[in-house]
PDB file of C-alpha atoms in Angstrom:
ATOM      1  CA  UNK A 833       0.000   0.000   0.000  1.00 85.00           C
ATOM      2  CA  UNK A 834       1.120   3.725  -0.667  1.00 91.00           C
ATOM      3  CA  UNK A 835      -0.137   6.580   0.989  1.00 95.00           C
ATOM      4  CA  UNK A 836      -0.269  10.055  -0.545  1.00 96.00           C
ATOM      5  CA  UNK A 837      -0.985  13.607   0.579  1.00 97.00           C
ATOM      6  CA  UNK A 838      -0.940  16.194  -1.928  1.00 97.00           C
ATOM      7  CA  UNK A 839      -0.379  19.893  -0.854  1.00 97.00           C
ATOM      8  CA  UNK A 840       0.382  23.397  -2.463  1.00 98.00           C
ATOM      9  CA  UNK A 841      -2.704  23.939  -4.408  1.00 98.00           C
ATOM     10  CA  UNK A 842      -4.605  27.209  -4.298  1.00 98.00           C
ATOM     11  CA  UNK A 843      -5.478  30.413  -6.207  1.00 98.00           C
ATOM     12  CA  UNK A 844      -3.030  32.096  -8.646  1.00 98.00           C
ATOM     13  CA  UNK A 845      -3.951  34.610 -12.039  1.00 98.00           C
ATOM     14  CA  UNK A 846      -3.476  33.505 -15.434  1.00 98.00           C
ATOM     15  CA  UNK A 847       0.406  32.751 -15.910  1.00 98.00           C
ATOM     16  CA  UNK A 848       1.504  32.635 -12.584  1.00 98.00           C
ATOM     17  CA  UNK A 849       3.221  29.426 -11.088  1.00 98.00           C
ATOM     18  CA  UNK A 850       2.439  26.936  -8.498  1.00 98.00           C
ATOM     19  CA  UNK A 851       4.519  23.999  -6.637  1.00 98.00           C
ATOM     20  CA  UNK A 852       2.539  20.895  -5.909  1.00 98.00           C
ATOM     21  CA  UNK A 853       3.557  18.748  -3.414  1.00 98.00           C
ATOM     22  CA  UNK A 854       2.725  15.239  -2.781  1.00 97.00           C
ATOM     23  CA  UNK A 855       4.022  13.452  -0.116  1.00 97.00           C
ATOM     24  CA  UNK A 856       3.857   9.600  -0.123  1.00 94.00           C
ATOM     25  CA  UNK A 857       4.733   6.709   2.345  1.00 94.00           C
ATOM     26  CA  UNK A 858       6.885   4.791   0.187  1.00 91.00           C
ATOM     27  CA  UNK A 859       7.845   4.368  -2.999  1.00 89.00           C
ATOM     28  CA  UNK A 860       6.059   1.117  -5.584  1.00 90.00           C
ATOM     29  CA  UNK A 861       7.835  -1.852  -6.124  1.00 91.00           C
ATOM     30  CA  UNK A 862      10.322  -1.095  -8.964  1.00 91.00           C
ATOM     31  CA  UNK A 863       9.794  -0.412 -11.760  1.00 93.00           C
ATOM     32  CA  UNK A 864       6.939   1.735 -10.517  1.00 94.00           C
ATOM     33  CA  UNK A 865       5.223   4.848 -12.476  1.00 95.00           C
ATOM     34  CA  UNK A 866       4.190   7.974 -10.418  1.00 96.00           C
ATOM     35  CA  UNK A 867       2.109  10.973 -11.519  1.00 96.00           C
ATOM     36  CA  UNK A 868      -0.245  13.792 -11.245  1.00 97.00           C
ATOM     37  CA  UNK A 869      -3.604  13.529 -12.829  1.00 97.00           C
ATOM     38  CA  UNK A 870      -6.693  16.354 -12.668  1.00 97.00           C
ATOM     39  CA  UNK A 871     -10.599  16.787 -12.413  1.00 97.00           C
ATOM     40  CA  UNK A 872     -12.514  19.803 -13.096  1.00 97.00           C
ATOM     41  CA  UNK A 873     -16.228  19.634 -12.170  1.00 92.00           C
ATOM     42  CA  UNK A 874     -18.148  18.530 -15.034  1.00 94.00           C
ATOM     43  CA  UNK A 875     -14.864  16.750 -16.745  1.00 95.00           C
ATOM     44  CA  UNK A 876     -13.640  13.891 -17.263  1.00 95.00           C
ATOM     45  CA  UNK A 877     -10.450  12.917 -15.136  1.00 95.00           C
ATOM     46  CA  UNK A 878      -7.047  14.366 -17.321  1.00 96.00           C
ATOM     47  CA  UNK A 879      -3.578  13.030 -17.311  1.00 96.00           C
ATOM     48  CA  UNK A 880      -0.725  15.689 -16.564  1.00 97.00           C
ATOM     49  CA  UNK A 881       2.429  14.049 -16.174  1.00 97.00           C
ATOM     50  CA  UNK A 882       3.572  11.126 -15.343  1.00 97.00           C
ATOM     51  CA  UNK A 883       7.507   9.894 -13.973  1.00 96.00           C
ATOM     52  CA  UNK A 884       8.709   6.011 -14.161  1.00 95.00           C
ATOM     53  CA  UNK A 885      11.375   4.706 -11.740  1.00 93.00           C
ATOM     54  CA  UNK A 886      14.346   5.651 -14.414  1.00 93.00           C
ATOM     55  CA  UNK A 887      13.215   9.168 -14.385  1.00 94.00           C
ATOM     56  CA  UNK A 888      12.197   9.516 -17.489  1.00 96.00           C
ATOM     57  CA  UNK A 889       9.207  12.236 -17.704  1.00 97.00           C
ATOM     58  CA  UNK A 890       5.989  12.309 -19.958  1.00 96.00           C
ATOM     59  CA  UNK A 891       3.518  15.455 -20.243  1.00 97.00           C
ATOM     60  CA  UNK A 892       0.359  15.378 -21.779  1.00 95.00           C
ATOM     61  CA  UNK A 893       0.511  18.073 -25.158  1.00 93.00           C
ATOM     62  CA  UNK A 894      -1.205  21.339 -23.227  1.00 88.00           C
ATOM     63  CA  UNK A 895       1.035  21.004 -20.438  1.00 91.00           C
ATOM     64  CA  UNK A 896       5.046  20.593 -22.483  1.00 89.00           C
ATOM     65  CA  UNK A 897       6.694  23.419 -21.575  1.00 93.00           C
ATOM     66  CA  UNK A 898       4.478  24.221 -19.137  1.00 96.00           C
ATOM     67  CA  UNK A 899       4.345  21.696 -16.045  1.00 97.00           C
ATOM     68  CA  UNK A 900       7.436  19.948 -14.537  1.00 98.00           C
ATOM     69  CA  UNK A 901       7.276  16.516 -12.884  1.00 97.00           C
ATOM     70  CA  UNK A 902      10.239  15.413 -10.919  1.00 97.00           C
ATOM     71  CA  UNK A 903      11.023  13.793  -7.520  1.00 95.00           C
ATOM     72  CA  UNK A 904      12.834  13.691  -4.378  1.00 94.00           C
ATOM     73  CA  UNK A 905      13.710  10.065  -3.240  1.00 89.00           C
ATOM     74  CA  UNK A 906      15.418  10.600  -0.031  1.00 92.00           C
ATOM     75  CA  UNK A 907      12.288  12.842   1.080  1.00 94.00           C
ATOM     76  CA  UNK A 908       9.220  10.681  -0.440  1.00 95.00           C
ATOM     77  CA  UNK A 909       8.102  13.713  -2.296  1.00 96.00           C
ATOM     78  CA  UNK A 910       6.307  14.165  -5.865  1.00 97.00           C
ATOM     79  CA  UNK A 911       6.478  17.656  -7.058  1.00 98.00           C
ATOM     80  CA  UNK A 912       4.452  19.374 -10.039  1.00 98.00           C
ATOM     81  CA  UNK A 913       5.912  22.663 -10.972  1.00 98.00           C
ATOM     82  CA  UNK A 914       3.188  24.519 -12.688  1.00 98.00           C
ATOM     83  CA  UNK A 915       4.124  27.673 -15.092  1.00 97.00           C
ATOM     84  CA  UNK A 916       2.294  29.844 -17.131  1.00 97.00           C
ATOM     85  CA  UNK A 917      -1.371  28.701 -16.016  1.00 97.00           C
ATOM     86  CA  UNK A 918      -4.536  29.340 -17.494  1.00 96.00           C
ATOM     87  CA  UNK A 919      -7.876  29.321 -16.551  1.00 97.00           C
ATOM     88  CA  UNK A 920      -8.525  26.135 -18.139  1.00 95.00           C
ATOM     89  CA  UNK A 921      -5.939  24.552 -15.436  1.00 97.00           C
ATOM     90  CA  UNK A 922      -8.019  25.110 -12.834  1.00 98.00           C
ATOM     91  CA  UNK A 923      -9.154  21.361 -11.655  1.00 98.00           C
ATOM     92  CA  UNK A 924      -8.797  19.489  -8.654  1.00 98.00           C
ATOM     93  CA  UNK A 925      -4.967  17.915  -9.033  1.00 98.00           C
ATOM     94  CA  UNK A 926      -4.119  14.309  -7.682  1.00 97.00           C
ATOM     95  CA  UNK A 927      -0.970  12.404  -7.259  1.00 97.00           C
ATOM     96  CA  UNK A 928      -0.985   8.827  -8.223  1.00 96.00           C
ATOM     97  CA  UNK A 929       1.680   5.948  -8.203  1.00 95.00           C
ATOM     98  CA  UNK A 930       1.984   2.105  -9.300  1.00 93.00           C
ATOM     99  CA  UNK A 931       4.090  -0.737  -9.856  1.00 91.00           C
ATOM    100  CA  UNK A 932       5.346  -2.813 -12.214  1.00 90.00           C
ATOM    101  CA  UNK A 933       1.629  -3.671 -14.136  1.00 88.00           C
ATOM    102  CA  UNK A 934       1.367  -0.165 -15.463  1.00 90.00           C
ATOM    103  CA  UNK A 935       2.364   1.551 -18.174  1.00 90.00           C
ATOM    104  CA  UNK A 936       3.918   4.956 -17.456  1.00 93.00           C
ATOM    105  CA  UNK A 937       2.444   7.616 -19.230  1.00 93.00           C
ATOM    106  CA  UNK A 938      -0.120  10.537 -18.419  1.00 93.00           C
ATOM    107  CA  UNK A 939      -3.413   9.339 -18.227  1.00 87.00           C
ATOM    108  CA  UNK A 940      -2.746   5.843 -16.850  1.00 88.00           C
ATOM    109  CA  UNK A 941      -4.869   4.706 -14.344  1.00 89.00           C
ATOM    110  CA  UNK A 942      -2.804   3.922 -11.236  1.00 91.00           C
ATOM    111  CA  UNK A 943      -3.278   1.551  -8.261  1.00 92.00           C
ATOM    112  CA  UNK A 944      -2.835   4.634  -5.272  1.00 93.00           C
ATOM    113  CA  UNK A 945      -3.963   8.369  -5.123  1.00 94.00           C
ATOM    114  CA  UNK A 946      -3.918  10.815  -3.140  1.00 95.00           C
ATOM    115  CA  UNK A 947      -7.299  13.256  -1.661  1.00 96.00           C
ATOM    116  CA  UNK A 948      -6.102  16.028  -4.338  1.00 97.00           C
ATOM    117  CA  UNK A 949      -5.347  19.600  -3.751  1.00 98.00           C
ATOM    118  CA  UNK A 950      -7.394  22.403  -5.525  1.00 98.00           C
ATOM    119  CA  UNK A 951      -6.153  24.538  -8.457  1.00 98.00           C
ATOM    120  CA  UNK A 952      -7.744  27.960  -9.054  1.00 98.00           C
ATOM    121  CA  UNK A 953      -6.490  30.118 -12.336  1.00 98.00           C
ATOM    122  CA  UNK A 954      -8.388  33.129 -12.651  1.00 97.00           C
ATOM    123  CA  UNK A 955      -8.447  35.398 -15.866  1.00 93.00           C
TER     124      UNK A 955
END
């Protein structure tokens, strides 16, 4: 089992910046896949990014050069650095992770998530 707790969300204007944090119990067996995935009201859930056990990084296309996935191993911690945001960004965001069974790429379906962290982006 993995445990996640997302933090950092909240209110920002069109192209500002936010830091996600999600902080999980341990990592999945290896090779695992972690990621961030969001839900707006009315939408269906959206892939961000995702980040496999090599480090290798996948974005979904309105979020290259936008959103940066990476981790910190020694401190159990999943980041999302968010640039440039629009009002279309504004969702409720979720960290997710998995093992081995999944393939690593925004949108997948893993087997732990977090309880989210809101995302405001006002005009």
């Amino acid at each position: 089992q993995v445990q996640l707790v997302e933090s950092g969300g909240g209110s920002v204007e069109a192209g500002g910046s936010l830091r996600l944090s999600c902080a999980f119990s341990r990592f999945p067996p290896t090779p695992y896949c972690m990621g961030w995935f969001r839900q707006a009201p009315g939408k269906e859930r959206e892939g961000v990014a995702s980040i496999n056990s090599k480090g290798a990084t996948t974005y979904a296309d309105s979020m290259k050069g936008r959103f940066t996935i990476s981790q910190d191993n020694a401190k159990n911690t999943l980041y999302l650095e968010m640039n440039s945001l629009k009002p279309e960004d504004t969702a409720m965001y979720y960290c997710e992770a998995g093992g081995p069974t999944y393939v690593c790429y925004p949108g997948s379906r893993l087997a732990y998530w977090g309880q989210g962290t809101q995302v405001t982006v006002s005009s």
